[in-house]
XYZ file of C-alpha atoms in Angstrom:
678
model
C 3.992 116.497 149.671
C 6.254 115.859 146.776
C 9.105 117.651 148.530
C 8.730 115.569 151.698
C 8.665 112.334 149.698
C 11.803 113.347 147.831
C 13.634 114.184 151.088
C 12.590 110.826 152.611
C 13.971 108.901 149.610
C 17.288 110.789 149.790
C 17.742 110.047 153.485
C 17.068 106.382 152.869
C 19.712 106.278 150.095
C 22.384 107.953 152.260
C 21.636 105.608 155.146
C 21.894 102.553 152.890
C 25.259 103.741 151.464
C 26.661 104.221 154.997
C 25.622 100.692 156.020
C 27.311 99.221 152.914
C 30.532 101.153 153.625
C 30.645 99.865 157.232
C 30.048 96.328 155.991
C 32.858 96.480 153.418
C 35.242 97.960 156.015
C 34.507 95.165 158.475
C 34.807 92.535 155.752
C 38.206 93.857 154.586
C 39.654 94.091 158.099
C 38.400 90.637 158.987
C 40.034 89.003 155.957
C 43.322 90.936 156.061
C 44.341 90.217 159.685
C 45.977 86.906 158.749
C 43.381 84.698 160.428
C 41.620 83.695 157.230
C 42.727 82.769 153.687
C 41.155 84.168 150.583
C 39.146 81.747 148.503
C 38.553 81.647 144.794
C 35.024 80.982 143.602
C 34.445 78.499 140.843
C 31.888 79.707 138.346
C 31.165 76.200 137.157
C 28.339 75.100 139.470
C 26.071 72.133 138.835
C 23.089 70.450 140.578
C 25.317 67.875 142.300
C 27.304 70.493 144.038
C 24.197 72.137 145.327
C 22.492 68.933 146.545
C 25.642 67.344 148.089
C 27.868 70.050 149.542
C 29.960 67.499 151.502
C 31.299 65.897 148.370
C 34.861 67.237 147.910
C 34.798 66.757 144.202
C 31.765 68.948 143.925
C 33.043 71.901 145.960
C 32.526 75.196 144.185
C 35.431 76.949 145.977
C 39.195 76.216 145.823
C 41.986 77.084 148.284
C 44.630 79.638 147.310
C 47.923 78.044 146.189
C 49.658 80.280 148.751
C 47.771 78.605 151.650
C 49.858 78.421 154.844
C 52.621 80.557 153.219
C 53.949 83.897 154.400
C 55.854 86.525 152.456
C 58.245 89.326 153.448
C 56.938 92.101 151.217
C 59.541 94.680 152.239
C 62.412 92.469 151.111
C 60.750 91.850 147.763
C 60.237 95.578 147.123
C 63.760 96.640 148.100
C 65.612 93.860 146.295
C 66.727 95.338 142.935
C 69.283 92.674 142.070
C 68.612 90.052 139.467
C 69.152 86.500 140.670
C 70.209 83.680 138.413
C 68.329 81.179 140.697
C 64.812 80.367 139.431
C 61.862 80.927 141.771
C 60.621 77.785 143.559
C 57.109 76.611 142.828
C 54.841 74.443 144.950
C 53.851 71.471 142.789
C 50.286 70.248 142.753
C 49.587 66.752 144.013
C 50.520 64.078 141.541
C 52.638 66.398 139.340
C 56.338 65.622 138.831
C 58.507 68.618 137.895
C 61.616 68.297 135.746
C 64.880 69.477 137.365
C 65.656 73.179 136.865
C 67.934 74.041 133.896
C 71.614 74.631 134.733
C 72.617 78.269 135.259
C 74.112 80.038 132.197
C 77.888 79.912 131.876
C 79.702 83.117 132.906
C 80.751 85.499 130.085
C 84.328 85.081 128.814
C 86.858 87.131 130.695
C 87.854 90.332 128.945
C 91.485 90.145 127.844
C 93.189 93.275 129.050
C 95.751 94.694 126.673
C 97.457 98.007 126.622
C 100.081 100.068 128.345
C 98.728 99.702 131.916
C 99.452 96.569 133.964
C 97.169 95.125 136.659
C 98.521 97.616 139.183
C 97.794 100.615 136.951
C 101.484 101.149 136.187
C 102.683 102.138 132.702
C 103.943 99.071 130.841
C 105.959 99.209 127.615
C 105.399 95.524 126.786
C 102.276 95.545 124.666
C 101.459 94.101 121.267
C 99.372 95.352 118.386
C 97.131 92.834 116.618
C 97.700 91.722 113.048
C 96.285 93.784 110.204
C 92.847 92.554 109.148
C 91.611 94.459 106.072
C 87.879 95.056 105.802
C 85.761 96.489 103.048
C 82.825 98.841 103.624
C 80.137 98.213 101.030
C 77.169 100.166 99.740
C 78.786 103.522 99.099
C 76.012 105.956 98.376
C 73.531 104.422 100.801
C 72.680 106.929 103.487
C 74.118 106.101 106.884
C 71.645 106.472 109.732
C 72.744 108.134 112.958
C 70.892 108.914 116.189
C 71.427 112.323 117.733
C 70.107 113.311 121.137
C 68.641 116.794 121.474
C 67.473 117.090 125.055
C 65.029 114.242 125.677
C 64.356 113.734 121.975
C 66.347 111.310 119.828
C 66.446 112.284 116.170
C 67.698 110.133 113.333
C 69.370 111.528 110.239
C 71.217 110.099 107.270
C 74.601 111.108 105.897
C 74.031 111.069 102.164
C 76.660 110.341 99.551
C 78.703 113.357 98.492
C 78.564 113.901 94.749
C 81.464 114.604 92.405
C 82.412 118.202 91.712
C 82.374 119.518 88.119
C 85.338 118.706 85.877
C 86.419 122.348 86.046
C 87.391 121.793 89.706
C 89.916 119.001 89.075
C 92.756 121.207 90.400
C 90.699 123.363 92.713
C 92.438 125.069 95.664
C 89.594 126.793 97.530
C 91.498 129.687 99.131
C 93.582 130.442 96.028
C 90.897 130.009 93.357
C 88.270 132.244 94.952
C 87.632 134.377 91.864
C 84.819 136.335 93.528
C 87.002 137.494 96.432
C 90.033 138.199 94.239
C 87.949 140.376 91.911
C 87.019 142.604 94.871
C 90.615 143.328 95.943
C 91.442 147.026 96.105
C 94.972 146.407 94.833
C 96.961 143.552 93.288
C 100.269 145.317 92.629
C 101.989 143.657 95.604
C 100.844 140.148 94.724
C 97.723 140.170 96.890
C 95.855 137.964 94.418
C 98.286 135.100 95.079
C 97.522 135.041 98.812
C 94.733 133.271 100.722
C 91.149 134.392 100.048
C 88.971 131.619 101.443
C 85.283 131.081 100.640
C 82.783 132.495 103.095
C 81.180 130.220 105.652
C 78.581 128.061 103.972
C 80.165 128.443 100.528
C 82.979 125.935 101.003
C 83.585 122.636 99.281
C 80.622 120.246 99.473
C 81.575 117.724 96.792
C 84.419 115.349 95.890
C 87.082 116.796 93.584
C 87.420 114.385 90.629
C 90.770 113.250 89.174
C 91.743 114.059 85.585
C 90.712 111.572 82.941
C 93.218 108.770 82.614
C 94.573 109.265 86.136
C 96.959 106.466 87.173
C 98.564 105.392 90.433
C 101.597 107.689 90.828
C 105.064 106.390 90.035
C 106.745 105.544 93.332
C 109.823 107.157 94.858
C 112.721 107.324 94.016
C 111.808 106.784 90.375
C 109.225 109.572 90.617
C 111.993 112.121 91.156
C 112.823 111.772 87.469
C 109.471 111.002 85.822
C 105.705 111.188 86.400
C 102.623 110.263 84.363
C 101.474 112.960 81.947
C 97.826 112.054 82.592
C 98.158 112.887 86.315
C 99.292 116.483 85.665
C 98.127 117.080 82.088
C 99.647 120.551 81.547
C 102.259 121.137 78.875
C 102.885 124.881 79.353
C 105.890 124.483 81.668
C 107.491 122.032 79.239
C 106.918 124.469 76.389
C 108.188 127.529 78.287
C 111.125 125.905 80.111
C 112.108 123.032 77.847
C 115.340 124.747 76.797
C 116.333 125.265 80.441
C 116.270 121.551 81.267
C 113.408 121.853 83.766
C 110.922 119.422 82.299
C 110.410 117.429 79.084
C 107.535 115.445 77.577
C 108.393 111.881 76.593
C 105.402 109.949 75.252
C 103.050 109.383 78.220
C 105.411 110.854 80.821
C 106.958 114.091 82.000
C 110.679 113.738 82.650
C 112.834 115.948 84.866
C 116.518 116.160 83.859
C 117.294 118.052 87.072
C 118.024 121.436 85.565
C 116.831 124.946 86.324
C 116.898 128.415 84.816
C 120.196 129.212 86.531
C 121.613 125.673 86.565
C 120.732 124.111 83.234
C 123.535 121.532 83.641
C 121.800 119.911 86.591
C 121.041 120.408 90.255
C 123.765 118.073 91.484
C 126.509 120.131 89.834
C 124.912 123.313 91.184
C 124.834 121.942 94.748
C 128.479 120.865 94.474
C 129.376 124.396 93.404
C 127.632 125.940 96.427
C 129.345 123.562 98.843
C 132.746 124.258 97.268
C 132.161 127.994 97.555
C 131.358 127.671 101.266
C 132.228 124.306 102.876
C 130.724 125.507 106.189
C 127.282 124.971 104.659
C 127.850 121.201 105.038
C 124.625 119.893 103.488
C 122.978 117.220 105.641
C 125.080 118.055 108.689
C 125.000 121.760 109.521
C 122.288 122.614 106.979
C 119.353 120.266 107.463
C 116.210 122.349 106.699
C 116.058 124.685 103.679
C 113.503 126.854 101.876
C 113.469 127.222 98.085
C 111.509 130.330 97.035
C 110.188 130.361 93.460
C 111.177 126.732 93.129
C 110.149 125.837 89.579
C 109.533 122.084 89.545
C 111.632 121.737 92.743
C 114.724 120.026 91.339
C 116.874 121.964 93.847
C 114.996 120.345 96.734
C 114.660 116.988 94.975
C 118.415 116.560 94.698
C 119.109 117.855 98.215
C 117.071 114.941 99.619
C 119.896 112.535 98.764
C 122.164 114.768 100.905
C 119.898 114.492 103.985
C 118.504 118.003 103.539
C 114.758 118.613 103.805
C 113.833 121.481 101.491
C 110.380 122.990 101.409
C 109.776 124.298 97.885
C 107.276 127.160 97.627
C 105.890 129.109 94.683
C 102.680 131.033 93.943
C 99.913 129.778 91.702
C 100.845 132.247 88.960
C 101.334 131.909 85.181
C 103.361 128.748 85.907
C 100.627 127.579 88.217
C 101.376 123.840 88.123
C 105.000 123.920 89.323
C 104.027 122.960 92.903
C 101.719 120.277 91.541
C 104.645 118.787 89.603
C 106.853 118.952 92.711
C 104.357 117.033 94.837
C 103.648 114.509 92.092
C 107.409 113.844 92.055
C 107.370 113.239 95.829
C 109.219 116.422 96.840
C 108.153 118.589 99.841
C 106.254 121.614 98.489
C 103.279 123.909 99.049
C 101.698 126.878 97.317
C 102.805 130.163 98.921
C 103.714 133.716 97.961
C 105.624 136.463 99.762
C 103.323 139.407 99.198
C 101.667 141.219 102.119
C 101.432 138.566 104.853
C 103.979 136.537 106.748
C 104.649 133.045 105.474
C 103.211 130.368 107.752
C 106.523 129.322 109.301
C 108.118 130.393 112.598
C 111.136 132.601 113.084
C 114.546 130.950 112.659
C 113.042 128.010 110.780
C 115.572 127.450 107.981
C 119.354 127.092 107.952
C 119.409 128.021 104.272
C 117.026 129.995 102.052
C 117.534 129.787 98.299
C 116.302 131.955 95.439
C 117.359 131.214 91.887
C 115.843 133.647 89.371
C 112.729 133.760 91.563
C 111.535 137.076 90.023
C 111.213 138.845 93.384
C 112.190 142.474 93.857
C 113.875 142.108 97.247
C 114.523 145.817 97.754
C 111.004 147.164 97.194
C 109.071 148.850 100.015
C 112.159 149.379 102.196
C 113.160 145.740 101.764
C 110.023 144.354 103.431
C 110.243 141.050 101.497
C 113.883 140.455 102.427
C 112.995 141.300 106.021
C 110.562 138.368 105.934
C 113.420 136.152 104.718
C 115.478 137.517 107.617
C 112.717 136.504 110.064
C 112.647 132.972 108.681
C 116.426 132.536 108.544
C 118.108 130.907 111.515
C 120.781 132.867 113.364
C 123.991 132.172 111.446
C 121.992 130.849 108.472
C 122.657 131.478 104.763
C 120.791 133.244 101.966
C 121.794 131.998 98.498
C 120.866 134.240 95.555
C 121.475 133.146 91.979
C 120.320 135.900 89.612
C 121.421 138.179 86.788
C 122.292 141.200 89.003
C 124.988 139.056 90.640
C 127.042 138.589 87.460
C 125.729 140.707 84.564
C 127.321 144.098 83.881
C 124.374 146.111 82.653
C 123.434 149.492 84.080
C 120.010 148.454 85.377
C 121.281 145.160 86.806
C 124.310 146.798 88.426
C 122.008 149.291 90.108
C 119.898 146.401 91.438
C 123.040 144.751 92.809
C 124.100 147.941 94.601
C 120.637 148.265 96.158
C 120.838 144.659 97.326
C 124.285 145.115 98.880
C 123.143 148.306 100.628
C 120.037 146.641 102.075
C 121.815 143.487 103.271
C 124.509 145.611 104.943
C 121.847 147.475 106.951
C 120.387 144.080 107.880
C 123.829 143.143 109.269
C 124.148 140.294 106.763
C 127.693 139.396 105.798
C 128.438 138.759 102.101
C 130.605 135.696 102.656
C 131.012 134.584 99.027
C 130.318 135.776 95.496
C 131.324 133.559 92.629
C 130.002 133.427 89.079
C 126.231 133.900 89.216
C 125.887 132.962 92.934
C 126.086 135.250 95.975
C 125.877 133.930 99.564
C 125.090 136.033 102.664
C 125.176 134.965 106.305
C 122.839 136.243 109.038
C 124.430 137.311 112.371
C 124.305 135.072 115.448
C 123.011 137.756 117.842
C 121.724 141.346 118.103
C 125.082 143.077 118.709
C 125.394 144.377 115.136
C 121.837 145.689 115.133
C 122.378 147.569 118.383
C 125.631 149.136 117.168
C 124.160 150.695 113.996
C 123.972 154.463 113.733
C 120.845 155.978 115.231
C 118.040 156.270 112.682
C 119.356 153.492 110.413
C 116.566 151.862 108.465
C 114.985 149.403 108.776
C 114.548 149.612 112.565
C 114.424 146.735 115.016
C 110.951 145.346 115.642
C 109.170 146.167 118.870
C 110.383 143.902 121.700
C 106.779 142.752 122.247
C 106.356 141.657 118.620
C 106.016 137.868 118.469
C 108.013 136.697 115.416
C 106.282 133.297 115.592
C 102.784 134.765 115.235
C 102.042 134.086 111.568
C 98.342 133.366 110.924
C 97.079 136.267 108.766
C 99.754 138.600 110.163
C 100.924 141.463 107.936
C 104.548 141.786 106.889
C 106.470 144.289 109.000
C 109.236 146.567 107.756
C 111.468 145.920 110.752
C 114.282 143.580 111.760
C 113.202 140.657 113.914
C 115.184 140.564 117.132
C 117.092 137.394 118.008
C 116.401 135.856 121.447
C 118.863 137.070 124.058
C 119.075 133.518 125.428
C 120.502 132.321 122.103
C 117.463 130.191 121.329
C 117.579 128.916 117.749
C 121.273 129.623 117.236
C 122.763 126.850 119.338
C 121.052 123.763 117.912
C 122.986 120.534 117.483
C 123.824 119.029 114.085
C 121.896 116.412 112.167
C 121.004 113.636 112.955
C 121.467 114.065 116.741
C 119.126 117.090 116.767
C 116.168 114.867 115.854
C 115.827 113.508 119.414
C 117.606 116.239 121.371
C 115.220 118.598 123.238
C 116.024 122.061 121.805
C 116.396 125.213 123.893
C 113.328 126.793 122.287
C 111.270 124.089 123.979
C 111.347 126.343 127.048
C 109.529 129.111 125.172
C 106.463 126.951 124.451
C 103.512 127.761 126.711
C 102.368 124.374 128.030
C 99.712 123.807 130.731
C 101.421 121.007 132.592
C 103.090 120.225 135.888
C 105.648 118.110 134.051
C 108.740 119.654 132.589
C 108.726 120.348 128.871
C 111.645 117.973 128.354
C 109.659 115.152 129.951
C 106.712 115.879 127.666
C 109.020 116.023 124.640
C 110.677 112.685 125.505
C 107.370 111.028 126.361
C 105.833 112.032 123.028
C 108.891 110.768 121.130
C 108.801 107.418 122.935
C 105.045 107.069 122.463
C 105.129 107.588 118.699
C 108.214 105.435 118.223
C 106.319 102.502 119.747
C 103.077 103.281 117.912
C 104.723 103.597 114.483
C 106.704 100.445 115.196
C 103.365 98.726 115.788
C 101.934 100.143 112.565
C 104.960 98.879 110.640
C 104.569 95.372 112.107
C 100.779 95.078 112.098
C 99.743 97.150 109.094
C 102.897 96.655 107.011
C 103.536 100.334 106.419
C 106.810 99.644 104.621
C 104.816 97.929 101.885
C 102.489 100.909 101.404
C 105.039 102.898 99.351
C 104.338 106.051 101.341
C 106.015 109.223 100.112
C 104.060 112.430 100.829
C 102.792 112.310 104.418
C 100.985 114.930 106.513
C 100.564 114.938 110.278
C 97.520 117.143 110.787
C 98.101 117.798 114.513
C 101.806 117.421 114.991
C 102.589 118.415 118.581
C 106.373 118.366 118.942
C 106.815 116.343 115.729
C 107.125 112.958 117.433
C 105.148 111.193 114.688
C 107.498 112.474 111.952
C 110.576 111.629 114.017
C 109.271 108.079 114.501
C 108.747 107.695 110.743
C 112.435 108.528 110.259
C 113.574 106.202 113.043
C 111.527 103.353 111.549
C 113.317 103.983 108.226
C 110.186 104.772 106.211
C 111.280 106.462 102.976
C 108.930 109.435 103.135
C 108.794 113.070 104.214
C 106.264 114.507 106.667
C 104.698 117.949 106.692
C 103.896 118.681 110.340
C 100.815 120.881 110.655
C 100.323 122.828 113.890
C 96.671 123.955 114.242
C 96.065 127.558 115.295
C 93.690 126.259 117.986
C 96.576 124.765 119.992
C 100.028 125.652 121.265
C 102.524 126.916 118.695
C 105.132 124.149 118.713
C 106.508 124.972 115.247
C 109.864 126.317 116.535
C 110.573 122.968 118.199
C 109.625 121.048 115.054
C 112.102 123.009 112.923
C 114.809 122.809 115.582
C 114.494 119.014 115.388
C 115.273 119.147 111.675
C 111.704 118.636 110.476
C 109.262 120.605 108.302
C 106.105 122.258 109.579
C 103.459 124.867 108.894
C 100.717 126.711 110.800
C 97.118 126.102 109.700
C 93.490 126.458 110.742
C 91.606 123.287 109.826
C 88.340 125.201 109.659
C 89.788 126.519 106.351
C 91.196 124.683 103.313
C 94.905 123.898 103.025
C 97.148 125.497 100.376
C 97.955 122.543 98.179
C 96.664 120.964 94.995
C 94.217 118.045 95.034
C 95.673 114.520 95.174
C 99.031 115.442 96.692
C 99.385 113.241 99.825
C 99.674 109.459 100.252
C 98.939 109.438 103.966
C 97.077 111.802 106.282
C 97.502 111.257 110.014
C 95.254 112.974 112.569
C 95.670 112.389 116.290
C 92.947 113.901 118.491
C 92.172 116.541 115.870
C 88.410 116.141 115.469
C 87.459 116.003 119.141
C 89.086 119.437 119.498
C 88.115 121.120 116.235
C 84.458 119.988 116.346
C 83.920 122.860 118.785
C 84.987 125.328 116.078
C 83.885 123.866 112.741
C 81.943 121.058 111.096
C 83.769 117.718 110.964
C 82.548 117.076 107.424
C 84.357 120.271 106.332
C 87.672 118.841 107.498
C 86.946 115.389 106.073
C 86.092 116.794 102.632
C 89.361 118.744 102.669
C 91.197 115.546 103.558
C 89.567 113.811 100.609
C 90.572 116.688 98.311
C 94.273 116.527 99.138
C 94.483 112.716 99.453
C 95.603 110.743 96.423
C 93.365 107.947 95.099
C 94.799 104.857 96.750
C 95.928 106.971 99.699
C 95.051 106.380 103.331
C 93.921 108.344 106.347
C 94.654 107.240 109.919
C 92.483 109.049 112.461
C 93.201 108.365 116.116
C 90.489 110.026 118.196
C 87.937 109.655 120.981
C 85.123 107.129 120.802
C 82.609 109.992 120.961
C 83.402 111.178 117.427
C 84.053 107.828 115.738
C 80.495 107.083 114.614
C 80.114 110.405 112.826
C 83.579 110.181 111.242
C 82.770 106.692 110.034
C 79.511 107.879 108.466
C 81.209 110.813 106.733
C 83.975 108.545 105.451
C 81.446 106.165 103.921
C 79.553 109.076 102.368
C 82.801 110.155 100.659
C 83.307 106.679 99.216
C 86.160 105.696 101.524
C 86.540 102.125 102.696
C 86.378 102.695 106.434
C 87.442 100.481 109.322
C 87.386 101.311 113.040
C 89.875 99.443 115.199
C 90.898 99.375 118.840
C 94.088 101.068 119.924
C 96.870 99.102 121.599
C 95.204 99.953 124.926
C 92.381 97.512 124.247
C 88.651 97.537 123.435
C 87.656 99.596 126.475
C 89.999 102.510 125.803
C 88.521 105.948 125.226
C 90.325 106.215 121.870
C 89.946 104.247 118.662
C 91.611 104.293 115.239
C 89.692 104.934 112.027
C 91.449 103.939 108.828
C 90.056 105.221 105.556
C 91.190 104.077 102.113
C 90.366 106.440 99.276
C 89.456 104.756 96.023
C 89.540 106.187 92.534
C 86.134 107.693 91.726
C 85.089 108.800 88.276
C 82.089 110.729 87.053
């Protein structure tokens, strides 16, 4: 009985549910066919409304405000545009609406500036805005930055970099790596003076402090003759070389009388003597780019500057470790380098003249491998000037050294063109004819034809004679100053991925930088900055440096060609400029505080694929003088991070638009380095 009752109740419930469903379906269809309007019930019911339903004021239902209106739903769904016109409303009876507010005014038109006109054609008539200095405050406050990792946005802070210990005031990372140097198997060939960079993760992560009492450097040309003692506080050179007229201490300054070990009466007199011995040298006309090996305090190069000769002075960081530091403090082109087991970081046929005055190098050791490196660097028809005791002293040991030198240079096909007093001058041949006519088996041999003499990054020295190009590249350059803007023949040897001719690229780069530097001079008053030591960190064909000369800025530029790009160094030297190969994922071979201006065009957007941008920025801070400036022209994508890193290093950072306007893909970051003390 219980089971039957239960089944009866269940059937009744199912039947009732079905009736309700049919009722709701009918109700919905009836009210959605457009024949009726929905009503809205009023919950406030009173006795009057119930007793007098005909009284309008007492109705307990109200009509929808959309009564007698129709809507096109499909148009509303598909319309994704935003209209400035406000939606119309149906006013209630007796209500007066205020007029709709006026539409907002259109945004101001963007002023288009740059090198493209309205037709997309290149236009040379553009202007650069006036210089507007800004100061970035709150150094040391972390700078927040959002980074997208997939669908997740993470925020991090670039914290302030701290100061390095006082012991690192003159730190050169790849030359002061004591741990790596101590593990060398041999040091007898000068290996300890070559590059030994810190391992990845053990590089510089702090700001190298200046010496106590550091002052703004004395400006050129006065700095050629004197610098502040407090900026390079090392008296050993003055003590060791005081009698040779290199350097003297006078109260709070070092003074440079212009002498050297072999020319104690002054560099000017010494240079006059060389030019009288061989007028064909023609300083500043035929000889434009020179190399001074074992340079001392670089007086040879300092005095050649007034004769329109750019001389790169090089010396190792040895017992006289501060000689390059003195040279750069004076405002003379210089870098730390040693001829030991690797090629120097310059291309073949780079220098018209290479000079060695008592440079303490045994040129004839190991089958003359060191002089063979000089031969690689020397331009066809160039000169090697040697001022040393074996040239003029008649002692058995020294005479034997002279005979060995003459024998080696003869086998190298060098011609001893002049020997007078303590100076001997050799000239390199113009072509390979002498090499090919030597007796079979003569040592040293010619290098393999497939050997690239311009491949220099960590390349071992080779005991062979570098072949000269059969096309005459390097030998037939024009004279200074016309060579600065003349596309050299070696331009054709540069591997460039372009449909344009190399000469067009060369001329376009020169024109571009001439206009840009002209804008910098007008807008940012570069002639008032007292620039002297300048580095272009990604030099291309050297157009930036050429523009600095054409705008009559009294400075010298070291053009750096990164290993990650095309090797354009031969073109740079053929133009009469200085350059060097470098990998910016590693530190540069110079002392701290040695450059007034660092210029980087498109460097970070390329190198960020290979190394951390903060690594490069910290190296820039190390080699930049307090009061110096960095100009970074790069893509918008890297600007935020560069700005954060600059602030974390204590720079005063400003990001500006390029001459192409605010919507260009490039911007310019300017960073001013201030003097920081512990």
